[in-house]
PDB file of C-alpha atoms in Angstrom:
ATOM      1  CA  ASN K 949       0.000   0.000   0.000  1.00 54.00           C
ATOM      2  CA  ALA K 950       1.725   3.132  -1.192  1.00 74.00           C
ATOM      3  CA  GLY K 951       1.951   5.982   1.243  1.00 92.00           C
ATOM      4  CA  VAL K 952       0.990   9.591   0.647  1.00 96.00           C
ATOM      5  CA  MET K 953       2.639  10.836  -2.507  1.00 96.00           C
ATOM      6  CA  GLN K 954       3.572  14.394  -3.253  1.00 97.00           C
ATOM      7  CA  ASN K 955       5.069  15.883  -6.357  1.00 96.00           C
ATOM      8  CA  PRO K 956       7.171  17.543  -7.237  1.00 97.00           C
ATOM      9  CA  ARG K 957       9.558  17.030  -4.333  1.00 96.00           C
ATOM     10  CA  HIS K 958      11.374  20.237  -5.169  1.00 97.00           C
ATOM     11  CA  LEU K 959       9.999  23.224  -7.039  1.00 98.00           C
ATOM     12  CA  VAL K 960      11.800  26.419  -8.008  1.00 98.00           C
ATOM     13  CA  ARG K 961       9.795  29.416  -9.132  1.00 98.00           C
ATOM     14  CA  ARG K 962      10.568  33.039  -9.853  1.00 97.00           C
ATOM     15  CA  ARG K 963       8.587  35.761  -8.184  1.00 97.00           C
ATOM     16  CA  GLY K 964       5.221  36.246  -9.865  1.00 97.00           C
ATOM     17  CA  GLN K 965       4.966  32.720 -11.243  1.00 98.00           C
ATOM     18  CA  GLU K 966       2.437  30.105 -10.197  1.00 98.00           C
ATOM     19  CA  ALA K 967       3.239  27.035  -8.116  1.00 98.00           C
ATOM     20  CA  ARG K 968       1.138  23.867  -8.255  1.00 98.00           C
ATOM     21  CA  LEU K 969       1.699  21.213  -5.621  1.00 98.00           C
ATOM     22  CA  ARG K 970       0.077  17.797  -5.916  1.00 98.00           C
ATOM     23  CA  CYS K 971      -0.879  15.274  -3.294  1.00 98.00           C
ATOM     24  CA  SER K 972      -2.209  11.750  -3.736  1.00 97.00           C
ATOM     25  CA  PRO K 973      -3.569  10.409  -0.441  1.00 95.00           C
ATOM     26  CA  MET K 974      -3.137   6.868   0.746  1.00 93.00           C
ATOM     27  CA  LYS K 975      -5.479   4.363  -0.826  1.00 90.00           C
ATOM     28  CA  GLY K 976      -8.820   4.411   0.941  1.00 87.00           C
ATOM     29  CA  HIS K 977      -8.262   7.837   2.492  1.00 89.00           C
ATOM     30  CA  SER K 978     -10.758  10.524   1.587  1.00 88.00           C
ATOM     31  CA  HIS K 979      -9.507  13.303   3.860  1.00 90.00           C
ATOM     32  CA  VAL K 980      -6.569  15.501   2.929  1.00 93.00           C
ATOM     33  CA  TYR K 981      -4.786  18.166   4.961  1.00 94.00           C
ATOM     34  CA  TRP K 982      -2.164  20.654   3.818  1.00 96.00           C
ATOM     35  CA  TYR K 983       0.464  22.090   6.190  1.00 96.00           C
ATOM     36  CA  ARG K 984       3.271  24.571   5.635  1.00 96.00           C
ATOM     37  CA  GLN K 985       6.616  24.489   7.417  1.00 94.00           C
ATOM     38  CA  LEU K 986       8.637  27.665   7.236  1.00 89.00           C
ATOM     39  CA  PRO K 987      12.354  27.556   8.082  1.00 79.00           C
ATOM     40  CA  GLU K 988      12.825  27.333  11.853  1.00 77.00           C
ATOM     41  CA  GLU K 989       9.053  27.214  12.350  1.00 82.00           C
ATOM     42  CA  GLY K 990       6.623  24.481  13.243  1.00 85.00           C
ATOM     43  CA  LEU K 991       4.106  22.934  10.915  1.00 92.00           C
ATOM     44  CA  LYS K 992       1.115  25.206  10.371  1.00 93.00           C
ATOM     45  CA  PHE K 993      -2.262  23.933   9.251  1.00 92.00           C
ATOM     46  CA  MET K 994      -3.505  25.452   6.024  1.00 94.00           C
ATOM     47  CA  VAL K 995      -6.564  23.625   4.723  1.00 94.00           C
ATOM     48  CA  TYR K 996      -8.585  20.452   5.165  1.00 92.00           C
ATOM     49  CA  LEU K 997     -10.450  18.916   2.250  1.00 93.00           C
ATOM     50  CA  GLN K 998     -12.667  16.007   1.459  1.00 90.00           C
ATOM     51  CA  LYS K 999     -13.465  14.918  -2.058  1.00 88.00           C
ATOM     52  CA  GLU K1000     -14.909  17.961  -3.862  1.00 88.00           C
ATOM     53  CA  ASN K1001     -15.310  19.898  -0.599  1.00 92.00           C
ATOM     54  CA  ILE K1002     -13.251  22.331   1.418  1.00 92.00           C
ATOM     55  CA  ILE K1003     -14.019  21.572   5.060  1.00 88.00           C
ATOM     56  CA  ASP K1004     -11.740  24.026   6.856  1.00 88.00           C
ATOM     57  CA  GLU K1005      -9.556  26.658   5.222  1.00 91.00           C
ATOM     58  CA  SER K1006      -8.914  28.714   8.335  1.00 88.00           C
ATOM     59  CA  GLY K1007      -5.145  28.476   7.881  1.00 90.00           C
ATOM     60  CA  MET K1008      -5.039  29.564   4.253  1.00 93.00           C
ATOM     61  CA  PRO K1009      -3.748  33.034   3.398  1.00 93.00           C
ATOM     62  CA  LYS K1010      -6.627  35.113   2.090  1.00 89.00           C
ATOM     63  CA  GLU K1011      -5.033  35.871  -1.243  1.00 94.00           C
ATOM     64  CA  ARG K1012      -3.101  33.919  -3.882  1.00 97.00           C
ATOM     65  CA  PHE K1013      -3.609  30.501  -2.253  1.00 97.00           C
ATOM     66  CA  SER K1014      -6.239  27.970  -3.224  1.00 97.00           C
ATOM     67  CA  ALA K1015      -6.767  24.244  -2.816  1.00 97.00           C
ATOM     68  CA  GLU K1016      -8.950  21.604  -4.366  1.00 96.00           C
ATOM     69  CA  PHE K1017      -9.547  17.878  -4.097  1.00 95.00           C
ATOM     70  CA  PRO K1018     -11.504  16.798  -7.163  1.00 93.00           C
ATOM     71  CA  LYS K1019     -13.570  13.664  -7.466  1.00 90.00           C
ATOM     72  CA  GLU K1020     -10.840  12.136  -9.592  1.00 90.00           C
ATOM     73  CA  GLY K1021      -7.154  12.815  -9.265  1.00 93.00           C
ATOM     74  CA  PRO K1022      -4.874  14.317  -6.649  1.00 96.00           C
ATOM     75  CA  SER K1023      -5.428  17.233  -4.344  1.00 97.00           C
ATOM     76  CA  ILE K1024      -3.787  20.408  -5.595  1.00 98.00           C
ATOM     77  CA  LEU K1025      -2.472  23.376  -3.653  1.00 98.00           C
ATOM     78  CA  ARG K1026      -2.057  26.367  -5.935  1.00 98.00           C
ATOM     79  CA  ILE K1027      -0.067  29.471  -5.138  1.00 98.00           C
ATOM     80  CA  GLN K1028      -0.443  32.303  -7.597  1.00 97.00           C
ATOM     81  CA  GLN K1029       2.071  35.120  -8.067  1.00 98.00           C
ATOM     82  CA  VAL K1030       4.554  33.586  -5.653  1.00 98.00           C
ATOM     83  CA  VAL K1031       6.708  35.793  -3.441  1.00 97.00           C
ATOM     84  CA  ARG K1032       9.936  34.976  -1.613  1.00 95.00           C
ATOM     85  CA  GLY K1033       8.031  34.541   1.655  1.00 94.00           C
ATOM     86  CA  ASP K1034       6.210  31.555   0.141  1.00 96.00           C
ATOM     87  CA  SER K1035       9.475  29.573   0.196  1.00 96.00           C
ATOM     88  CA  ALA K1036       8.808  26.691   2.551  1.00 96.00           C
ATOM     89  CA  ALA K1037       8.155  22.974   2.770  1.00 97.00           C
ATOM     90  CA  TYR K1038       4.538  22.082   2.045  1.00 98.00           C
ATOM     91  CA  PHE K1039       3.288  18.817   3.492  1.00 97.00           C
ATOM     92  CA  CYS K1040       0.169  16.931   2.668  1.00 96.00           C
ATOM     93  CA  ALA K1041      -1.389  14.416   5.042  1.00 94.00           C
ATOM     94  CA  SER K1042      -4.314  12.056   4.678  1.00 93.00           C
ATOM     95  CA  SER K1043      -6.604  10.112   6.949  1.00 88.00           C
ATOM     96  CA  PRO K1044      -9.443   7.673   6.383  1.00 82.00           C
ATOM     97  CA  SER K1045     -11.954   9.799   8.254  1.00 70.00           C
ATOM     98  CA  ARG K1046     -12.328  13.138   9.951  1.00 62.00           C
ATOM     99  CA  GLY K1047     -10.040  13.874  12.875  1.00 56.00           C
ATOM    100  CA  ARG K1048      -9.455  11.362  15.661  1.00 56.00           C
ATOM    101  CA  GLU K1049      -7.226   9.409  13.385  1.00 69.00           C
ATOM    102  CA  THR K1050      -3.561   9.325  12.720  1.00 82.00           C
ATOM    103  CA  GLN K1051      -2.612  11.578   9.879  1.00 88.00           C
ATOM    104  CA  TYR K1052      -0.164  10.061   7.415  1.00 92.00           C
ATOM    105  CA  PHE K1053       2.195  12.592   5.947  1.00 95.00           C
ATOM    106  CA  GLY K1054       3.806  12.728   2.555  1.00 96.00           C
ATOM    107  CA  PRO K1055       7.470  13.583   1.976  1.00 96.00           C
ATOM    108  CA  GLY K1056       6.673  17.214   1.250  1.00 97.00           C
ATOM    109  CA  THR K1057       7.321  19.651  -1.579  1.00 98.00           C
ATOM    110  CA  ARG K1058      10.098  22.132  -1.013  1.00 97.00           C
ATOM    111  CA  LEU K1059       9.271  25.365  -2.768  1.00 97.00           C
ATOM    112  CA  LEU K1060      12.003  27.884  -3.424  1.00 97.00           C
ATOM    113  CA  VAL K1061      11.051  31.270  -4.803  1.00 97.00           C
ATOM    114  CA  LEU K1062      13.896  33.178  -6.411  1.00 96.00           C
TER     115      LEU K1062
ATOM    116  CA  SER Y 923      -5.882  30.632  20.651  1.00 69.00           C
ATOM    117  CA  GLN Y 924      -4.254  27.362  21.595  1.00 71.00           C
ATOM    118  CA  LYS Y 925      -0.465  27.453  21.818  1.00 80.00           C
ATOM    119  CA  ILE Y 926       2.063  24.694  22.244  1.00 86.00           C
ATOM    120  CA  GLU Y 927       5.547  24.911  23.632  1.00 87.00           C
ATOM    121  CA  GLN Y 928       8.134  22.176  23.459  1.00 89.00           C
ATOM    122  CA  ASN Y 929      10.631  22.686  26.222  1.00 77.00           C
ATOM    123  CA  SER Y 930      13.808  22.932  24.248  1.00 77.00           C
ATOM    124  CA  GLU Y 931      14.888  23.271  20.683  1.00 83.00           C
ATOM    125  CA  ALA Y 932      17.648  20.716  21.140  1.00 91.00           C
ATOM    126  CA  LEU Y 933      18.427  17.886  23.529  1.00 93.00           C
ATOM    127  CA  ASN Y 934      21.718  15.990  23.581  1.00 95.00           C
ATOM    128  CA  ILE Y 935      22.013  12.726  25.483  1.00 95.00           C
ATOM    129  CA  GLN Y 936      24.301   9.724  25.691  1.00 97.00           C
ATOM    130  CA  GLU Y 937      23.364   6.408  24.142  1.00 97.00           C
ATOM    131  CA  GLY Y 938      21.547   4.150  26.575  1.00 97.00           C
ATOM    132  CA  LYS Y 939      20.069   6.996  28.622  1.00 97.00           C
ATOM    133  CA  THR Y 940      16.417   7.971  28.727  1.00 97.00           C
ATOM    134  CA  ALA Y 941      15.408  11.001  26.706  1.00 96.00           C
ATOM    135  CA  THR Y 942      12.538  13.059  28.109  1.00 96.00           C
ATOM    136  CA  LEU Y 943      10.835  15.658  25.938  1.00 96.00           C
ATOM    137  CA  THR Y 944       8.192  18.079  27.202  1.00 96.00           C
ATOM    138  CA  CYS Y 945       5.139  19.531  25.516  1.00 94.00           C
ATOM    139  CA  ASN Y 946       3.107  22.246  27.248  1.00 93.00           C
ATOM    140  CA  TYR Y 947      -0.092  23.790  25.981  1.00 89.00           C
ATOM    141  CA  THR Y 948      -2.286  26.709  26.955  1.00 85.00           C
ATOM    142  CA  ASN Y 949      -6.020  27.085  27.188  1.00 76.00           C
ATOM    143  CA  TYR Y 950      -8.303  24.135  26.743  1.00 73.00           C
ATOM    144  CA  SER Y 951      -7.161  20.544  27.024  1.00 73.00           C
ATOM    145  CA  PRO Y 952      -7.175  18.797  23.673  1.00 74.00           C
ATOM    146  CA  ALA Y 953      -9.141  15.663  23.041  1.00 75.00           C
ATOM    147  CA  TYR Y 954      -6.011  14.014  21.727  1.00 82.00           C
ATOM    148  CA  LEU Y 955      -2.318  14.653  21.845  1.00 87.00           C
ATOM    149  CA  GLN Y 956       0.023  13.065  19.343  1.00 91.00           C
ATOM    150  CA  TRP Y 957       3.759  12.716  18.970  1.00 95.00           C
ATOM    151  CA  TYR Y 958       5.484  12.557  15.607  1.00 96.00           C
ATOM    152  CA  ARG Y 959       9.057  12.025  14.499  1.00 97.00           C
ATOM    153  CA  GLN Y 960      10.536  14.042  11.656  1.00 95.00           C
ATOM    154  CA  ASP Y 961      13.862  13.331   9.992  1.00 95.00           C
ATOM    155  CA  PRO Y 962      15.613  15.975   7.860  1.00 91.00           C
ATOM    156  CA  GLY Y 963      14.008  16.351   4.449  1.00 89.00           C
ATOM    157  CA  ARG Y 964      11.117  14.046   5.297  1.00 93.00           C
ATOM    158  CA  GLY Y 965       7.533  14.279   6.436  1.00 94.00           C
ATOM    159  CA  PRO Y 966       6.465  13.637  10.030  1.00 95.00           C
ATOM    160  CA  VAL Y 967       5.869  10.036  11.037  1.00 95.00           C
ATOM    161  CA  PHE Y 968       3.234   9.210  13.655  1.00 93.00           C
ATOM    162  CA  LEU Y 969       4.501   7.612  16.859  1.00 95.00           C
ATOM    163  CA  LEU Y 970       1.877   7.693  19.606  1.00 94.00           C
ATOM    164  CA  LEU Y 971      -1.544   9.131  20.370  1.00 91.00           C
ATOM    165  CA  ILE Y 972      -2.895   9.675  23.899  1.00 91.00           C
ATOM    166  CA  ARG Y 973      -6.447  10.684  24.764  1.00 86.00           C
ATOM    167  CA  GLU Y 974      -7.455  13.177  27.415  1.00 83.00           C
ATOM    168  CA  ASN Y 975      -8.785  10.439  29.690  1.00 87.00           C
ATOM    169  CA  GLU Y 976      -5.552   8.425  29.495  1.00 90.00           C
ATOM    170  CA  LYS Y 977      -2.622   9.016  31.815  1.00 88.00           C
ATOM    171  CA  GLU Y 978       0.005   6.985  30.027  1.00 95.00           C
ATOM    172  CA  LYS Y 979       0.605   5.111  26.773  1.00 95.00           C
ATOM    173  CA  ARG Y 980       3.502   2.854  25.855  1.00 95.00           C
ATOM    174  CA  LYS Y 981       4.910   1.421  22.648  1.00 94.00           C
ATOM    175  CA  GLU Y 982       8.136  -0.540  22.797  1.00 95.00           C
ATOM    176  CA  ARG Y 983      10.795   1.905  24.118  1.00 97.00           C
ATOM    177  CA  LEU Y 984       8.440   4.875  23.909  1.00 97.00           C
ATOM    178  CA  LYS Y 985       6.210   6.203  26.672  1.00 97.00           C
ATOM    179  CA  VAL Y 986       3.887   9.191  26.658  1.00 97.00           C
ATOM    180  CA  THR Y 987       2.139  10.753  29.647  1.00 96.00           C
ATOM    181  CA  PHE Y 988      -0.660  13.305  29.620  1.00 92.00           C
ATOM    182  CA  ASP Y 989      -1.419  15.530  32.611  1.00 90.00           C
ATOM    183  CA  THR Y 990      -4.419  17.761  31.939  1.00 86.00           C
ATOM    184  CA  THR Y 991      -3.949  19.522  35.280  1.00 88.00           C
ATOM    185  CA  LEU Y 992      -0.448  20.621  34.395  1.00 90.00           C
ATOM    186  CA  LYS Y 993      -1.431  20.959  30.709  1.00 89.00           C
ATOM    187  CA  GLN Y 994       1.605  18.926  29.841  1.00 92.00           C
ATOM    188  CA  SER Y 995       2.695  15.801  28.010  1.00 93.00           C
ATOM    189  CA  LEU Y 996       6.007  14.052  28.518  1.00 96.00           C
ATOM    190  CA  PHE Y 997       7.555  11.846  25.842  1.00 97.00           C
ATOM    191  CA  HIS Y 998      10.187   9.331  26.957  1.00 97.00           C
ATOM    192  CA  ILE Y 999      12.564   7.202  24.910  1.00 97.00           C
ATOM    193  CA  THR Y1000      14.264   4.607  27.061  1.00 97.00           C
ATOM    194  CA  ALA Y1001      17.581   2.948  26.200  1.00 97.00           C
ATOM    195  CA  SER Y1002      18.117   5.593  23.540  1.00 97.00           C
ATOM    196  CA  GLN Y1003      20.113   4.801  20.405  1.00 97.00           C
ATOM    197  CA  PRO Y1004      21.844   7.020  17.842  1.00 97.00           C
ATOM    198  CA  ALA Y1005      19.073   5.987  15.390  1.00 97.00           C
ATOM    199  CA  ASP Y1006      16.600   7.826  17.636  1.00 98.00           C
ATOM    200  CA  SER Y1007      18.236  11.118  16.648  1.00 97.00           C
ATOM    201  CA  ALA Y1008      15.541  13.212  14.961  1.00 97.00           C
ATOM    202  CA  THR Y1009      13.162  16.076  15.620  1.00 95.00           C
ATOM    203  CA  TYR Y1010      10.145  15.124  17.710  1.00 96.00           C
ATOM    204  CA  LEU Y1011       6.915  17.040  17.278  1.00 95.00           C
ATOM    205  CA  CYS Y1012       4.007  17.350  19.652  1.00 94.00           C
ATOM    206  CA  ALA Y1013       0.598  17.938  18.069  1.00 92.00           C
ATOM    207  CA  LEU Y1014      -2.820  18.668  19.489  1.00 87.00           C
ATOM    208  CA  ASP Y1015      -6.167  17.753  18.032  1.00 78.00           C
ATOM    209  CA  MET Y1016      -8.895  19.708  19.772  1.00 64.00           C
ATOM    210  CA  GLY Y1017     -11.302  17.070  18.559  1.00 58.00           C
ATOM    211  CA  TYR Y1018     -14.451  19.126  18.335  1.00 54.00           C
ATOM    212  CA  GLY Y1019     -16.348  21.201  15.847  1.00 49.00           C
ATOM    213  CA  GLY Y1020     -14.600  22.538  12.837  1.00 47.00           C
ATOM    214  CA  SER Y1021     -11.169  22.003  14.289  1.00 52.00           C
ATOM    215  CA  GLN Y1022     -11.358  18.234  14.141  1.00 58.00           C
ATOM    216  CA  GLY Y1023      -8.362  17.034  12.249  1.00 63.00           C
ATOM    217  CA  ASN Y1024      -6.729  20.440  12.310  1.00 76.00           C
ATOM    218  CA  LEU Y1025      -3.548  19.528  14.136  1.00 85.00           C
ATOM    219  CA  ILE Y1026      -1.696  22.246  16.027  1.00 87.00           C
ATOM    220  CA  PHE Y1027       2.032  21.458  16.091  1.00 91.00           C
ATOM    221  CA  GLY Y1028       4.818  22.541  18.380  1.00 92.00           C
ATOM    222  CA  LYS Y1029       8.110  23.660  16.847  1.00 91.00           C
ATOM    223  CA  GLY Y1030       9.730  20.407  17.825  1.00 93.00           C
ATOM    224  CA  THR Y1031      12.692  19.263  19.867  1.00 95.00           C
ATOM    225  CA  LYS Y1032      15.783  18.081  18.019  1.00 94.00           C
ATOM    226  CA  LEU Y1033      17.170  15.038  19.818  1.00 96.00           C
ATOM    227  CA  SER Y1034      20.758  13.960  19.324  1.00 97.00           C
ATOM    228  CA  VAL Y1035      21.881  10.651  20.822  1.00 97.00           C
ATOM    229  CA  LYS Y1036      25.657  10.327  21.019  1.00 95.00           C
ATOM    230  CA  PRO Y1037      27.302   6.889  20.903  1.00 92.00           C
TER     231      PRO Y1037
END
């Protein structure tokens, strides 16, 4: 059973470009969470999604960031018009149901904005 | 808002000793408290979960305690080995309402076990 998969593992963008991060949850998991880890900071919750629904986006910046989890395919975190402050590791986690379950994390995507 | 503090950024111990890591939180007691391990360049890996009505949980050389009066969890690794060297993260799940599943993480404690 493959674990949570994220791609790309490393992404370099210039300021103003768009970044698209993909996450495929573990088989049988329908809940996806995105976290951001800034250098020297802890993991910060961004958004929680179920298939075709955003359940909690309280940690998402108000502008430039969006997330989706379509009926088919991976979950996508999109960052438009990236700035240097967006440079961080972005982790995706999945669980079979809402909360009260272990969250299984992917290896992360390291975004570097030049 | 809920805040978490892990007692130290780094902890250095000798192989064979017991490592004790501390996690303190403010405000309301969480429904669940979890500990994760994170190695450089990798995602966190789940280790143990303890519920608010549990005092202690064990798994092999690992032990977690949860004191809701002190608002504190202790994470112990007995007979530590150099392979235990990693960053250990404490995470809270408030377990109610819209925050279910929204884990709040501490900054982590980097453990180094010297041979």
